[in-house]
PDB file of C-alpha atoms and ligand atoms in Angstrom:
ATOM      1  CA  MET A   1     -18.333 -10.598   5.934  1.00  0.00           C
ATOM      2  CA  ALA A   2     -18.655  -8.730   9.223  1.00  0.00           C
ATOM      3  CA  ILE A   3     -15.968  -6.340  10.443  1.00  0.00           C
ATOM      4  CA  THR A   4     -13.970  -8.089  13.155  1.00  0.00           C
ATOM      5  CA  LEU A   5     -12.693  -6.266  16.232  1.00  0.00           C
ATOM      6  CA  LYS A   6      -9.296  -7.708  17.045  1.00  0.00           C
ATOM      7  CA  THR A   7      -8.493  -9.015  20.533  1.00  0.00           C
ATOM      8  CA  ALA A   8      -5.374  -7.942  22.442  1.00  0.00           C
ATOM      9  CA  GLU A   9      -3.674 -11.205  21.411  1.00  0.00           C
ATOM     10  CA  GLU A  10      -4.524 -10.657  17.751  1.00  0.00           C
ATOM     11  CA  ILE A  11      -3.329  -7.048  17.890  1.00  0.00           C
ATOM     12  CA  GLU A  12       0.041  -8.207  19.198  1.00  0.00           C
ATOM     13  CA  LYS A  13       0.351 -10.647  16.285  1.00  0.00           C
ATOM     14  CA  MET A  14      -0.650  -7.897  13.846  1.00  0.00           C
ATOM     15  CA  ARG A  15       2.104  -5.688  15.322  1.00  0.00           C
ATOM     16  CA  VAL A  16       4.634  -8.417  14.599  1.00  0.00           C
ATOM     17  CA  ALA A  17       3.383  -9.018  11.036  1.00  0.00           C
ATOM     18  CA  GLY A  18       3.245  -5.273  10.377  1.00  0.00           C
ATOM     19  CA  ARG A  19       6.794  -4.715  11.555  1.00  0.00           C
ATOM     20  CA  LEU A  20       8.069  -7.573   9.394  1.00  0.00           C
ATOM     21  CA  ALA A  21       6.414  -6.077   6.299  1.00  0.00           C
ATOM     22  CA  ALA A  22       8.010  -2.695   7.105  1.00  0.00           C
ATOM     23  CA  ASP A  23      11.384  -4.387   7.562  1.00  0.00           C
ATOM     24  CA  VAL A  24      11.155  -5.850   4.049  1.00  0.00           C
ATOM     25  CA  LEU A  25      10.681  -2.371   2.537  1.00  0.00           C
ATOM     26  CA  LYS A  26      13.661  -1.091   4.532  1.00  0.00           C
ATOM     27  CA  MET A  27      15.768  -4.094   3.494  1.00  0.00           C
ATOM     28  CA  ILE A  28      14.989  -3.682  -0.231  1.00  0.00           C
ATOM     29  CA  GLU A  29      15.637   0.076  -0.402  1.00  0.00           C
ATOM     30  CA  PRO A  30      19.383  -0.109  -1.288  1.00  0.00           C
ATOM     31  CA  HIS A  31      18.596  -2.594  -4.071  1.00  0.00           C
ATOM     32  CA  VAL A  32      16.230  -0.213  -5.890  1.00  0.00           C
ATOM     33  CA  VAL A  33      18.825   1.248  -8.266  1.00  0.00           C
ATOM     34  CA  PRO A  34      19.224   1.673 -12.034  1.00  0.00           C
ATOM     35  CA  GLY A  35      19.971  -1.678 -13.716  1.00  0.00           C
ATOM     36  CA  VAL A  36      18.099  -3.950 -11.319  1.00  0.00           C
ATOM     37  CA  THR A  37      15.137  -5.970 -12.603  1.00  0.00           C
ATOM     38  CA  THR A  38      11.854  -6.219 -10.745  1.00  0.00           C
ATOM     39  CA  ASN A  39      12.335 -10.009 -10.768  1.00  0.00           C
ATOM     40  CA  GLU A  40      15.561  -9.526  -8.805  1.00  0.00           C
ATOM     41  CA  LEU A  41      13.722  -7.341  -6.268  1.00  0.00           C
ATOM     42  CA  ASP A  42      11.059 -10.069  -6.013  1.00  0.00           C
ATOM     43  CA  ARG A  43      13.635 -12.799  -5.411  1.00  0.00           C
ATOM     44  CA  ILE A  44      15.487 -10.806  -2.750  1.00  0.00           C
ATOM     45  CA  CYS A  45      12.234 -10.049  -0.905  1.00  0.00           C
ATOM     46  CA  HIS A  46      10.988 -13.631  -1.232  1.00  0.00           C
ATOM     47  CA  ASP A  47      14.197 -15.073   0.184  1.00  0.00           C
ATOM     48  CA  TYR A  48      14.318 -12.534   3.033  1.00  0.00           C
ATOM     49  CA  ILE A  49      10.690 -13.152   4.026  1.00  0.00           C
ATOM     50  CA  VAL A  50      10.976 -16.947   3.849  1.00  0.00           C
ATOM     51  CA  ASN A  51      14.498 -17.491   5.183  1.00  0.00           C
ATOM     52  CA  GLU A  52      15.203 -14.547   7.536  1.00  0.00           C
ATOM     53  CA  GLN A  53      11.701 -13.766   8.774  1.00  0.00           C
ATOM     54  CA  GLN A  54      10.304 -17.300   8.600  1.00  0.00           C
ATOM     55  CA  ALA A  55       7.156 -15.725   7.256  1.00  0.00           C
ATOM     56  CA  ILE A  56       5.036 -16.178   4.134  1.00  0.00           C
ATOM     57  CA  PRO A  57       4.862 -13.731   1.197  1.00  0.00           C
ATOM     58  CA  ALA A  58       1.075 -13.326   0.971  1.00  0.00           C
ATOM     59  CA  PRO A  59       0.834 -12.371  -2.732  1.00  0.00           C
ATOM     60  CA  LEU A  60       2.468 -15.620  -3.946  1.00  0.00           C
ATOM     61  CA  ASN A  61      -0.360 -17.715  -5.434  1.00  0.00           C
ATOM     62  CA  TYR A  62      -2.982 -15.344  -3.986  1.00  0.00           C
ATOM     63  CA  ARG A  63      -5.844 -15.692  -6.480  1.00  0.00           C
ATOM     64  CA  GLY A  64      -3.224 -16.860  -8.965  1.00  0.00           C
ATOM     65  CA  PHE A  65      -0.754 -13.968  -8.516  1.00  0.00           C
ATOM     66  CA  PRO A  66       2.576 -15.458  -9.648  1.00  0.00           C
ATOM     67  CA  LYS A  67       5.120 -13.519  -7.528  1.00  0.00           C
ATOM     68  CA  SER A  68       5.881 -12.594  -3.906  1.00  0.00           C
ATOM     69  CA  ILE A  69       5.643  -8.796  -4.163  1.00  0.00           C
ATOM     70  CA  CYS A  70       3.901  -6.231  -6.369  1.00  0.00           C
ATOM     71  CA  THR A  71       6.106  -3.828  -8.330  1.00  0.00           C
ATOM     72  CA  SER A  72       4.264  -0.979 -10.071  1.00  0.00           C
ATOM     73  CA  VAL A  73       6.471   1.266 -12.219  1.00  0.00           C
ATOM     74  CA  ASN A  74       5.639   4.788 -13.500  1.00  0.00           C
ATOM     75  CA  HIS A  75       2.124   4.720 -15.046  1.00  0.00           C
ATOM     76  CA  GLN A  76       1.386   1.343 -13.455  1.00  0.00           C
ATOM     77  CA  VAL A  77      -1.110   1.993 -10.654  1.00  0.00           C
ATOM     78  CA  CYS A  78      -0.945  -1.245  -8.642  1.00  0.00           C
ATOM     79  CA  HIS A  79      -0.532  -5.030  -8.781  1.00  0.00           C
ATOM     80  CA  GLY A  80       2.405  -4.870 -11.192  1.00  0.00           C
ATOM     81  CA  ILE A  81       3.967  -8.308 -11.669  1.00  0.00           C
ATOM     82  CA  PRO A  82       7.749  -8.527 -11.240  1.00  0.00           C
ATOM     83  CA  SER A  83       9.451  -9.368 -14.536  1.00  0.00           C
ATOM     84  CA  ASP A  84      12.788  -9.075 -16.312  1.00  0.00           C
ATOM     85  CA  LYS A  85      12.076  -5.360 -16.838  1.00  0.00           C
ATOM     86  CA  VAL A  86      15.204  -3.339 -15.998  1.00  0.00           C
ATOM     87  CA  LEU A  87      14.735  -0.200 -13.881  1.00  0.00           C
ATOM     88  CA  LYS A  88      16.391   2.959 -15.182  1.00  0.00           C
ATOM     89  CA  SER A  89      17.244   6.320 -13.655  1.00  0.00           C
ATOM     90  CA  GLY A  90      14.120   8.498 -13.535  1.00  0.00           C
ATOM     91  CA  ASP A  91      11.691   5.633 -12.903  1.00  0.00           C
ATOM     92  CA  VAL A  92       9.424   5.663  -9.871  1.00  0.00           C
ATOM     93  CA  ILE A  93       8.286   2.369  -8.395  1.00  0.00           C
ATOM     94  CA  ASN A  94       5.791   1.285  -5.780  1.00  0.00           C
ATOM     95  CA  ILE A  95       6.804  -1.873  -3.958  1.00  0.00           C
ATOM     96  CA  ASP A  96       3.922  -3.497  -2.081  1.00  0.00           C
ATOM     97  CA  ILE A  97       4.797  -6.049   0.598  1.00  0.00           C
ATOM     98  CA  THR A  98       2.382  -8.297   2.443  1.00  0.00           C
ATOM     99  CA  VAL A  99       3.664 -10.932   4.866  1.00  0.00           C
ATOM    100  CA  ILE A 100       1.833 -13.556   6.885  1.00  0.00           C
ATOM    101  CA  LYS A 101       3.324 -14.356  10.290  1.00  0.00           C
ATOM    102  CA  ASP A 102       1.649 -16.665  12.815  1.00  0.00           C
ATOM    103  CA  GLY A 103      -1.526 -16.512  10.735  1.00  0.00           C
ATOM    104  CA  TYR A 104      -1.812 -12.699  10.566  1.00  0.00           C
ATOM    105  CA  HIS A 105      -1.137 -10.255   7.709  1.00  0.00           C
ATOM    106  CA  GLY A 106       0.912  -7.049   7.548  1.00  0.00           C
ATOM    107  CA  ASP A 107       0.464  -4.963   4.358  1.00  0.00           C
ATOM    108  CA  THR A 108       2.495  -1.875   3.407  1.00  0.00           C
ATOM    109  CA  SER A 109       3.834  -0.158   0.319  1.00  0.00           C
ATOM    110  CA  ARG A 110       5.819   2.922  -0.586  1.00  0.00           C
ATOM    111  CA  MET A 111       7.321   4.765  -3.515  1.00  0.00           C
ATOM    112  CA  PHE A 112      11.015   4.583  -4.369  1.00  0.00           C
ATOM    113  CA  ALA A 113      12.886   6.871  -6.733  1.00  0.00           C
ATOM    114  CA  VAL A 114      15.261   5.075  -9.102  1.00  0.00           C
ATOM    115  CA  GLY A 115      18.324   7.300  -9.533  1.00  0.00           C
ATOM    116  CA  LYS A 116      17.334  10.924 -10.149  1.00  0.00           C
ATOM    117  CA  ILE A 117      13.652  11.613 -10.823  1.00  0.00           C
ATOM    118  CA  LYS A 118      11.878  14.633 -12.336  1.00  0.00           C
ATOM    119  CA  PRO A 119      10.262  17.299 -10.117  1.00  0.00           C
ATOM    120  CA  HIS A 120       6.721  16.346 -11.246  1.00  0.00           C
ATOM    121  CA  ALA A 121       7.310  12.733 -10.196  1.00  0.00           C
ATOM    122  CA  GLN A 122       8.657  13.899  -6.845  1.00  0.00           C
ATOM    123  CA  ARG A 123       5.628  16.139  -6.381  1.00  0.00           C
ATOM    124  CA  LEU A 124       3.207  13.289  -7.144  1.00  0.00           C
ATOM    125  CA  ASN A 125       4.978  10.974  -4.671  1.00  0.00           C
ATOM    126  CA  GLN A 126       4.634  13.681  -2.016  1.00  0.00           C
ATOM    127  CA  VAL A 127       0.941  14.314  -2.740  1.00  0.00           C
ATOM    128  CA  ALA A 128       0.219  10.561  -2.538  1.00  0.00           C
ATOM    129  CA  TYR A 129       2.153  10.302   0.725  1.00  0.00           C
ATOM    130  CA  ASP A 130       0.307  13.283   2.181  1.00  0.00           C
ATOM    131  CA  CYS A 131      -3.037  11.752   1.131  1.00  0.00           C
ATOM    132  CA  MET A 132      -2.201   8.592   3.082  1.00  0.00           C
ATOM    133  CA  LYS A 133      -0.950  10.564   6.091  1.00  0.00           C
ATOM    134  CA  ILE A 134      -4.006  12.854   6.184  1.00  0.00           C
ATOM    135  CA  GLY A 135      -6.240   9.775   6.184  1.00  0.00           C
ATOM    136  CA  ILE A 136      -4.300   7.935   8.895  1.00  0.00           C
ATOM    137  CA  GLU A 137      -4.159  10.951  11.207  1.00  0.00           C
ATOM    138  CA  MET A 138      -7.962  11.208  11.171  1.00  0.00           C
ATOM    139  CA  ILE A 139      -8.385   7.681  12.576  1.00  0.00           C
ATOM    140  CA  LYS A 140     -10.145   7.544  15.954  1.00  0.00           C
ATOM    141  CA  PRO A 141     -13.342   6.028  17.343  1.00  0.00           C
ATOM    142  CA  GLY A 142     -16.475   7.784  16.094  1.00  0.00           C
ATOM    143  CA  VAL A 143     -14.963   9.018  12.839  1.00  0.00           C
ATOM    144  CA  ARG A 144     -16.612   7.526   9.736  1.00  0.00           C
ATOM    145  CA  LEU A 145     -14.841   6.086   6.698  1.00  0.00           C
ATOM    146  CA  GLY A 146     -16.593   8.630   4.457  1.00  0.00           C
ATOM    147  CA  ASP A 147     -14.933  11.427   6.463  1.00  0.00           C
ATOM    148  CA  ILE A 148     -11.525   9.926   5.720  1.00  0.00           C
ATOM    149  CA  GLY A 149     -12.247   9.237   2.038  1.00  0.00           C
ATOM    150  CA  ALA A 150     -13.531  12.758   1.520  1.00  0.00           C
ATOM    151  CA  ALA A 151     -10.453  14.350   3.124  1.00  0.00           C
ATOM    152  CA  ILE A 152      -8.091  12.267   0.981  1.00  0.00           C
ATOM    153  CA  GLN A 153     -10.005  13.054  -2.214  1.00  0.00           C
ATOM    154  CA  GLN A 154     -10.192  16.755  -1.401  1.00  0.00           C
ATOM    155  CA  TYR A 155      -6.449  17.001  -0.792  1.00  0.00           C
ATOM    156  CA  ALA A 156      -5.576  15.145  -4.015  1.00  0.00           C
ATOM    157  CA  GLU A 157      -7.932  17.224  -6.137  1.00  0.00           C
ATOM    158  CA  LYS A 158      -6.802  20.512  -4.556  1.00  0.00           C
ATOM    159  CA  ASN A 159      -3.334  19.520  -5.756  1.00  0.00           C
ATOM    160  CA  HIS A 160      -4.589  18.853  -9.307  1.00  0.00           C
ATOM    161  CA  CYS A 161      -4.229  15.089  -8.952  1.00  0.00           C
ATOM    162  CA  SER A 162      -6.921  12.397  -9.146  1.00  0.00           C
ATOM    163  CA  ILE A 163      -7.877   9.436  -6.959  1.00  0.00           C
ATOM    164  CA  VAL A 164      -8.317   5.961  -8.445  1.00  0.00           C
ATOM    165  CA  ARG A 165     -11.783   4.624  -7.538  1.00  0.00           C
ATOM    166  CA  GLU A 166     -11.609   0.983  -8.617  1.00  0.00           C
ATOM    167  CA  TYR A 167      -9.236  -0.144  -5.828  1.00  0.00           C
ATOM    168  CA  CYS A 168      -9.366   0.691  -2.146  1.00  0.00           C
ATOM    169  CA  GLY A 169      -8.000  -0.010   1.318  1.00  0.00           C
ATOM    170  CA  HIS A 170      -9.373  -2.922   3.310  1.00  0.00           C
ATOM    171  CA  GLY A 171      -9.782  -4.579   6.652  1.00  0.00           C
ATOM    172  CA  ILE A 172      -6.955  -7.033   7.328  1.00  0.00           C
ATOM    173  CA  GLY A 173      -6.145  -9.720   9.880  1.00  0.00           C
ATOM    174  CA  LYS A 174      -6.300 -13.495   9.438  1.00  0.00           C
ATOM    175  CA  ASN A 175      -7.350 -12.667   5.872  1.00  0.00           C
ATOM    176  CA  PHE A 176      -5.458 -10.521   3.361  1.00  0.00           C
ATOM    177  CA  HIS A 177      -8.617  -8.597   2.443  1.00  0.00           C
ATOM    178  CA  GLU A 178     -11.480  -8.248   4.946  1.00  0.00           C
ATOM    179  CA  ASP A 179     -14.343  -5.818   5.442  1.00  0.00           C
ATOM    180  CA  PRO A 180     -14.590  -2.885   5.537  1.00  0.00           C
ATOM    181  CA  GLN A 181     -13.695  -1.469   2.135  1.00  0.00           C
ATOM    182  CA  VAL A 182     -11.797   1.757   2.696  1.00  0.00           C
ATOM    183  CA  LEU A 183     -12.529   4.127  -0.192  1.00  0.00           C
ATOM    184  CA  HIS A 184     -10.118   6.986  -0.804  1.00  0.00           C
ATOM    185  CA  TYR A 185     -12.972   9.268  -1.889  1.00  0.00           C
ATOM    186  CA  GLY A 186     -16.434   9.878  -0.512  1.00  0.00           C
ATOM    187  CA  LYS A 187     -18.762  12.061   1.499  1.00  0.00           C
ATOM    188  CA  PRO A 188     -18.304  13.210   5.112  1.00  0.00           C
ATOM    189  CA  GLY A 189     -20.751  11.708   7.588  1.00  0.00           C
ATOM    190  CA  THR A 190     -21.230   8.514   5.584  1.00  0.00           C
ATOM    191  CA  GLY A 191     -19.910   4.969   5.870  1.00  0.00           C
ATOM    192  CA  VAL A 192     -18.740   2.703   8.657  1.00  0.00           C
ATOM    193  CA  GLU A 193     -18.089   4.289  12.071  1.00  0.00           C
ATOM    194  CA  LEU A 194     -14.656   3.424  13.482  1.00  0.00           C
ATOM    195  CA  LYS A 195     -14.417   1.396  16.696  1.00  0.00           C
ATOM    196  CA  PRO A 196     -11.386   0.431  18.822  1.00  0.00           C
ATOM    197  CA  GLY A 197      -9.881  -2.853  17.634  1.00  0.00           C
ATOM    198  CA  MET A 198     -10.599  -2.364  13.928  1.00  0.00           C
ATOM    199  CA  ILE A 199      -7.549  -2.828  11.708  1.00  0.00           C
ATOM    200  CA  PHE A 200      -7.526  -1.615   8.108  1.00  0.00           C
ATOM    201  CA  THR A 201      -5.195  -0.282   5.439  1.00  0.00           C
ATOM    202  CA  ILE A 202      -5.181   3.160   3.884  1.00  0.00           C
ATOM    203  CA  GLU A 203      -3.524   2.999   0.463  1.00  0.00           C
ATOM    204  CA  PRO A 204      -4.552   5.814  -1.889  1.00  0.00           C
ATOM    205  CA  MET A 205      -3.581   5.502  -5.547  1.00  0.00           C
ATOM    206  CA  VAL A 206      -3.056   9.022  -6.893  1.00  0.00           C
ATOM    207  CA  ASN A 207      -2.666   9.919 -10.576  1.00  0.00           C
ATOM    208  CA  LEU A 208      -1.005  12.995 -12.053  1.00  0.00           C
ATOM    209  CA  GLY A 209      -3.594  12.911 -14.859  1.00  0.00           C
ATOM    210  CA  LYS A 210      -7.110  11.510 -15.031  1.00  0.00           C
ATOM    211  CA  ARG A 211      -8.413   8.920 -12.571  1.00  0.00           C
ATOM    212  CA  GLN A 212      -9.429   6.273 -15.144  1.00  0.00           C
ATOM    213  CA  VAL A 213      -7.486   2.998 -15.188  1.00  0.00           C
ATOM    214  CA  ARG A 214      -7.192  -0.070 -17.402  1.00  0.00           C
ATOM    215  CA  LEU A 215      -6.332  -3.697 -16.620  1.00  0.00           C
ATOM    216  CA  LEU A 216      -3.529  -5.173 -18.755  1.00  0.00           C
ATOM    217  CA  PRO A 217      -4.051  -8.539 -20.498  1.00  0.00           C
ATOM    218  CA  ASP A 218      -1.989 -10.224 -17.736  1.00  0.00           C
ATOM    219  CA  ASP A 219      -5.184  -9.714 -15.664  1.00  0.00           C
ATOM    220  CA  TRP A 220      -3.242  -8.102 -12.788  1.00  0.00           C
ATOM    221  CA  THR A 221      -1.347  -4.976 -13.782  1.00  0.00           C
ATOM    222  CA  VAL A 222      -3.465  -1.829 -13.475  1.00  0.00           C
ATOM    223  CA  VAL A 223      -2.306   1.202 -15.521  1.00  0.00           C
ATOM    224  CA  THR A 224      -3.576   4.744 -15.999  1.00  0.00           C
ATOM    225  CA  ARG A 225      -5.636   5.089 -19.192  1.00  0.00           C
ATOM    226  CA  ASP A 226      -3.910   8.349 -20.113  1.00  0.00           C
ATOM    227  CA  ARG A 227      -0.489   6.862 -19.217  1.00  0.00           C
ATOM    228  CA  SER A 228       0.069   9.579 -16.608  1.00  0.00           C
ATOM    229  CA  LEU A 229       2.218   8.752 -13.585  1.00  0.00           C
ATOM    230  CA  SER A 230       0.588   7.107 -10.594  1.00  0.00           C
ATOM    231  CA  ALA A 231       1.811   6.864  -6.993  1.00  0.00           C
ATOM    232  CA  GLN A 232       0.688   4.900  -3.928  1.00  0.00           C
ATOM    233  CA  TRP A 233       1.657   4.535  -0.279  1.00  0.00           C
ATOM    234  CA  GLU A 234       0.097   2.081   2.159  1.00  0.00           C
ATOM    235  CA  HIS A 235       0.041   1.412   5.887  1.00  0.00           C
ATOM    236  CA  THR A 236      -1.879  -1.070   8.062  1.00  0.00           C
ATOM    237  CA  ASN A 237      -3.546   0.802  10.947  1.00  0.00           C
ATOM    238  CA  LEU A 238      -5.198  -0.045  14.263  1.00  0.00           C
ATOM    239  CA  VAL A 239      -8.039   2.027  15.750  1.00  0.00           C
ATOM    240  CA  THR A 240      -7.116   2.589  19.423  1.00  0.00           C
ATOM    241  CA  GLU A 241      -9.290   3.937  22.276  1.00  0.00           C
ATOM    242  CA  ASP A 242      -8.287   7.508  21.468  1.00  0.00           C
ATOM    243  CA  GLY A 243      -6.705   7.459  18.012  1.00  0.00           C
ATOM    244  CA  PHE A 244      -4.576   5.159  15.907  1.00  0.00           C
ATOM    245  CA  GLU A 245      -1.440   3.054  15.808  1.00  0.00           C
ATOM    246  CA  VAL A 246       0.377   2.491  12.505  1.00  0.00           C
ATOM    247  CA  LEU A 247       1.275  -1.202  12.597  1.00  0.00           C
ATOM    248  CA  THR A 248       3.582  -1.037   9.555  1.00  0.00           C
ATOM    249  CA  GLU A 249       5.595   2.000  10.643  1.00  0.00           C
ATOM    250  CA  HIS A 250       9.383   1.529  10.539  1.00  0.00           C
ATOM    251  CA  PRO A 251      11.391   3.462  13.158  1.00  0.00           C
ATOM    252  CA  ASP A 252      13.643   4.856  10.402  1.00  0.00           C
ATOM    253  CA  TRP A 253      10.593   6.084   8.482  1.00  0.00           C
ATOM    254  CA  PRO A 254       8.235   7.700  11.007  1.00  0.00           C
ATOM    255  CA  LEU A 255       4.853   8.795   9.654  1.00  0.00           C
TER     256      LEU A 255
HETATM  257  N1  MF3 B 301      -0.980  -5.727  -1.390  1.00  0.00           N
HETATM  258  C1  MF3 B 301      -2.114  -5.373  -2.202  1.00  0.00           C
HETATM  259  C2  MF3 B 301      -3.029  -4.555  -1.316  1.00  0.00           C
HETATM  260  O1  MF3 B 301      -2.567  -3.602  -0.791  1.00  0.00           O
HETATM  261  C3  MF3 B 301      -2.824  -6.546  -2.779  1.00  0.00           C
HETATM  262  C4  MF3 B 301      -2.004  -7.318  -3.724  1.00  0.00           C
HETATM  263  S1  MF3 B 301      -2.898  -8.660  -4.272  1.00  0.00           S
HETATM  264  C5  MF3 B 301      -1.751  -9.474  -5.195  1.00  0.00           C
HETATM  265  O2  MF3 B 301      -4.151  -4.849  -1.028  1.00  0.00           O
HETATM  266  F1  MF3 B 301      -2.243 -10.606  -5.441  1.00  0.00           F
HETATM  267  F2  MF3 B 301      -1.500  -8.762  -6.257  1.00  0.00           F
HETATM  268  F3  MF3 B 301      -0.662  -9.589  -4.482  1.00  0.00           F
HETATM  269 CO1   CO B 302      -3.608  -3.470   1.022  1.00  0.00          CO
HETATM  270 CO1   CO B 303      -0.546  -3.828  -0.215  1.00  0.00          CO
END
């Protein structure tokens, strides 16, 4: 699949989809408290996306995924399936929202602290956030994806964390996952050269322990092999003429 450069009309639709996805994260924040189940978070998001936003939750039935959002708790890396699991104080959770509006996708995720969390969990969330931010702030025409991957990897490893290799960011538009693949590790000077009009996610998964992961028998949930904590943040980003625009930024949560 070739990398598509989005037209001005498509970019406007991607702005709308991106903002809706960000709005879902903002809406769900006060619900992420001890005692709630991830199924309840899923239902609230589903109903908000369908009824308030008149949009489509992209994960639902995507390649057989059974729910409308991904909820990845503690040592779960990504693609956690909402369930009747009850969140407790000290948990950390990534909620990953993808909406389709007018045929275009907006994809964003962030970490939430449930009640009071330990300093090491807070530190990991911050390192993962900084990895994403470092990558996004490098985006401009002429930069190569290997430059971005290398910078993210270097920052994580300098902070004694590891980068998951099996999952990556991706082009996005009419399709949930398009080319290019956006690795969160790599070598400077390699990979696709960025051009204005490209839209892709940056979504590093960062582990407190080793980078190796395992797929649970549900065929979706990815966990760390050593059961160390994992954190992830994600934005959908546009390459502009002279830099970048974060399409899933929420005004209350500036990059
Ligand atoms: N939102 C995830 C991503 O960032 C993909 C989830 S696929 C699903 O690419 F099927 F699990 F929803
Ligand atoms: Co994504
Ligand atoms: Co996502």
